[in-house]
Amino acid sequence: QAVVARISDADAEVLRYFAEIGFGLDVQLTVVERRDFAGVLCIEWAPSDAPESTTTVDLGLRAADAVWVVTR
């Protein structure tokens, strides 16, 4: 399990996407599956204020590369 520590602001489109899905700093996440052949990272995450409420999403490498995490 990991926690989002930083999100790059270099790509406004990626930032808008994260805002739309409610993904941001301090979110706890788990990598469910990595599909290198497709350039996709499947993650499950929960907001820090509602850890029992999880969402699963497939992130393309462009979006995944914008996220820095720390492990706990």
mmCIF file with all atom_site columns, C-alpha atoms in Angstrom:
data_model
loop_
_atom_site.group_PDB
_atom_site.id
_atom_site.type_symbol
_atom_site.label_atom_id
_atom_site.label_alt_id
_atom_site.label_comp_id
_atom_site.label_asym_id
_atom_site.label_entity_id
_atom_site.label_seq_id
_atom_site.pdbx_PDB_ins_code
_atom_site.Cartn_x
_atom_site.Cartn_y
_atom_site.Cartn_z
_atom_site.occupancy
_atom_site.B_iso_or_equiv
_atom_site.pdbx_formal_charge
_atom_site.auth_seq_id
_atom_site.auth_comp_id
_atom_site.auth_asym_id
_atom_site.auth_atom_id
_atom_site.pdbx_PDB_model_num
ATOM 1  C CA . GLN A 1 1  ? 0.000   0.000  0.000   1.00 0.00 ? 1  GLN A CA 1
ATOM 2  C CA . ALA A 1 2  ? 1.130   3.540  -0.757  1.00 0.00 ? 2  ALA A CA 1
ATOM 3  C CA . VAL A 1 3  ? 0.038   7.137  -0.202  1.00 0.00 ? 3  VAL A CA 1
ATOM 4  C CA . VAL A 1 4  ? 0.091   9.874  -2.846  1.00 0.00 ? 4  VAL A CA 1
ATOM 5  C CA . ALA A 1 5  ? 2.766   12.363 -1.782  1.00 0.00 ? 5  ALA A CA 1
ATOM 6  C CA . ARG A 1 6  ? 2.982   14.542 -4.894  1.00 0.00 ? 6  ARG A CA 1
ATOM 7  C CA . ILE A 1 7  ? 1.258   15.036 -8.234  1.00 0.00 ? 7  ILE A CA 1
ATOM 8  C CA . SER A 1 8  ? 3.083   16.787 -11.047 1.00 0.00 ? 8  SER A CA 1
ATOM 9  C CA . ASP A 1 9  ? 1.433   19.965 -12.280 1.00 0.00 ? 9  ASP A CA 1
ATOM 10 C CA . ALA A 1 10 ? 3.181   19.789 -15.655 1.00 0.00 ? 10 ALA A CA 1
ATOM 11 C CA . ASP A 1 11 ? 0.111   18.431 -17.477 1.00 0.00 ? 11 ASP A CA 1
ATOM 12 C CA . ALA A 1 12 ? -3.123  20.356 -16.941 1.00 0.00 ? 12 ALA A CA 1
ATOM 13 C CA . GLU A 1 13 ? -5.194  17.679 -18.677 1.00 0.00 ? 13 GLU A CA 1
ATOM 14 C CA . VAL A 1 14 ? -4.003  15.014 -16.231 1.00 0.00 ? 14 VAL A CA 1
ATOM 15 C CA . LEU A 1 15 ? -4.710  17.333 -13.284 1.00 0.00 ? 15 LEU A CA 1
ATOM 16 C CA . ARG A 1 16 ? -8.258  17.923 -14.560 1.00 0.00 ? 16 ARG A CA 1
ATOM 17 C CA . TYR A 1 17 ? -8.794  14.176 -14.912 1.00 0.00 ? 17 TYR A CA 1
ATOM 18 C CA . PHE A 1 18 ? -7.610  13.522 -11.355 1.00 0.00 ? 18 PHE A CA 1
ATOM 19 C CA . ALA A 1 19 ? -9.902  16.283 -10.069 1.00 0.00 ? 19 ALA A CA 1
ATOM 20 C CA . GLU A 1 20 ? -12.863 14.748 -11.948 1.00 0.00 ? 20 GLU A CA 1
ATOM 21 C CA . ILE A 1 21 ? -12.362 11.350 -10.320 1.00 0.00 ? 21 ILE A CA 1
ATOM 22 C CA . GLY A 1 22 ? -11.524 12.768 -6.891  1.00 0.00 ? 22 GLY A CA 1
ATOM 23 C CA . PHE A 1 23 ? -7.936  11.519 -6.887  1.00 0.00 ? 23 PHE A CA 1
ATOM 24 C CA . GLY A 1 24 ? -5.390  13.673 -5.076  1.00 0.00 ? 24 GLY A CA 1
ATOM 25 C CA . LEU A 1 25 ? -2.828  14.087 -2.330  1.00 0.00 ? 25 LEU A CA 1
ATOM 26 C CA . ASP A 1 26 ? -2.905  11.780 0.704   1.00 0.00 ? 26 ASP A CA 1
ATOM 27 C CA . VAL A 1 27 ? -4.989  9.171  -1.135  1.00 0.00 ? 27 VAL A CA 1
ATOM 28 C CA . GLN A 1 28 ? -4.130  5.614  -0.086  1.00 0.00 ? 28 GLN A CA 1
ATOM 29 C CA . LEU A 1 29 ? -3.686  3.324  -3.067  1.00 0.00 ? 29 LEU A CA 1
ATOM 30 C CA . THR A 1 30 ? -2.844  -0.238 -3.969  1.00 0.00 ? 30 THR A CA 1
ATOM 31 C CA . VAL A 1 31 ? -1.534  -1.368 -7.338  1.00 0.00 ? 31 VAL A CA 1
ATOM 32 C CA . VAL A 1 32 ? -3.946  -4.111 -8.395  1.00 0.00 ? 32 VAL A CA 1
ATOM 33 C CA . GLU A 1 33 ? -2.339  -4.986 -11.714 1.00 0.00 ? 33 GLU A CA 1
ATOM 34 C CA . ARG A 1 34 ? 0.380   -3.670 -13.984 1.00 0.00 ? 34 ARG A CA 1
ATOM 35 C CA . ARG A 1 35 ? -0.141  -4.274 -17.714 1.00 0.00 ? 35 ARG A CA 1
ATOM 36 C CA . ASP A 1 36 ? 3.100   -3.133 -19.299 1.00 0.00 ? 36 ASP A CA 1
ATOM 37 C CA . PHE A 1 37 ? 2.090   -4.498 -22.694 1.00 0.00 ? 37 PHE A CA 1
ATOM 38 C CA . ALA A 1 38 ? -0.897  -2.130 -22.708 1.00 0.00 ? 38 ALA A CA 1
ATOM 39 C CA . GLY A 1 39 ? 0.707   0.781  -20.859 1.00 0.00 ? 39 GLY A CA 1
ATOM 40 C CA . VAL A 1 40 ? -1.847  0.587  -18.054 1.00 0.00 ? 40 VAL A CA 1
ATOM 41 C CA . LEU A 1 41 ? -1.632  0.529  -14.273 1.00 0.00 ? 41 LEU A CA 1
ATOM 42 C CA . CYS A 1 42 ? -4.773  -0.639 -12.459 1.00 0.00 ? 42 CYS A CA 1
ATOM 43 C CA . ILE A 1 43 ? -5.047  0.911  -8.993  1.00 0.00 ? 43 ILE A CA 1
ATOM 44 C CA . GLU A 1 44 ? -7.518  0.754  -6.156  1.00 0.00 ? 44 GLU A CA 1
ATOM 45 C CA . TRP A 1 45 ? -7.694  3.835  -3.975  1.00 0.00 ? 45 TRP A CA 1
ATOM 46 C CA . ALA A 1 46 ? -9.624  5.401  -1.149  1.00 0.00 ? 46 ALA A CA 1
ATOM 47 C CA . PRO A 1 47 ? -9.831  9.027  -0.061  1.00 0.00 ? 47 PRO A CA 1
ATOM 48 C CA . SER A 1 48 ? -8.002  9.799  3.171   1.00 0.00 ? 48 SER A CA 1
ATOM 49 C CA . ASP A 1 49 ? -11.264 10.915 4.803   1.00 0.00 ? 49 ASP A CA 1
ATOM 50 C CA . ALA A 1 50 ? -13.184 7.750  3.762   1.00 0.00 ? 50 ALA A CA 1
ATOM 51 C CA . PRO A 1 51 ? -10.749 4.800  3.651   1.00 0.00 ? 51 PRO A CA 1
ATOM 52 C CA . GLU A 1 52 ? -13.602 2.272  3.521   1.00 0.00 ? 52 GLU A CA 1
ATOM 53 C CA . SER A 1 53 ? -14.826 3.727  0.213   1.00 0.00 ? 53 SER A CA 1
ATOM 54 C CA . THR A 1 54 ? -12.623 2.324  -2.559  1.00 0.00 ? 54 THR A CA 1
ATOM 55 C CA . THR A 1 55 ? -12.514 2.999  -6.287  1.00 0.00 ? 55 THR A CA 1
ATOM 56 C CA . THR A 1 56 ? -10.693 1.014  -8.965  1.00 0.00 ? 56 THR A CA 1
ATOM 57 C CA . VAL A 1 57 ? -9.352  2.808  -12.013 1.00 0.00 ? 57 VAL A CA 1
ATOM 58 C CA . ASP A 1 58 ? -7.010  2.047  -14.919 1.00 0.00 ? 58 ASP A CA 1
ATOM 59 C CA . LEU A 1 59 ? -4.371  4.749  -15.331 1.00 0.00 ? 59 LEU A CA 1
ATOM 60 C CA . GLY A 1 60 ? -2.437  5.151  -18.536 1.00 0.00 ? 60 GLY A CA 1
ATOM 61 C CA . LEU A 1 61 ? 1.296   5.683  -18.189 1.00 0.00 ? 61 LEU A CA 1
ATOM 62 C CA . ARG A 1 62 ? 0.906   9.417  -18.844 1.00 0.00 ? 62 ARG A CA 1
ATOM 63 C CA . ALA A 1 63 ? -1.295  9.778  -15.756 1.00 0.00 ? 63 ALA A CA 1
ATOM 64 C CA . ALA A 1 64 ? 0.634   7.258  -13.647 1.00 0.00 ? 64 ALA A CA 1
ATOM 65 C CA . ASP A 1 65 ? 3.934   9.040  -14.349 1.00 0.00 ? 65 ASP A CA 1
ATOM 66 C CA . ALA A 1 66 ? 2.502   12.211 -12.793 1.00 0.00 ? 66 ALA A CA 1
ATOM 67 C CA . VAL A 1 67 ? 2.036   10.562 -9.381  1.00 0.00 ? 67 VAL A CA 1
ATOM 68 C CA . TRP A 1 68 ? 4.680   10.184 -6.646  1.00 0.00 ? 68 TRP A CA 1
ATOM 69 C CA . VAL A 1 69 ? 3.901   7.866  -3.759  1.00 0.00 ? 69 VAL A CA 1
ATOM 70 C CA . VAL A 1 70 ? 5.434   6.846  -0.446  1.00 0.00 ? 70 VAL A CA 1
ATOM 71 C CA . THR A 1 71 ? 4.957   3.374  0.979   1.00 0.00 ? 71 THR A CA 1
ATOM 72 C CA . ARG A 1 72 ? 3.722   2.668  4.465   1.00 0.00 ? 72 ARG A CA 1
#
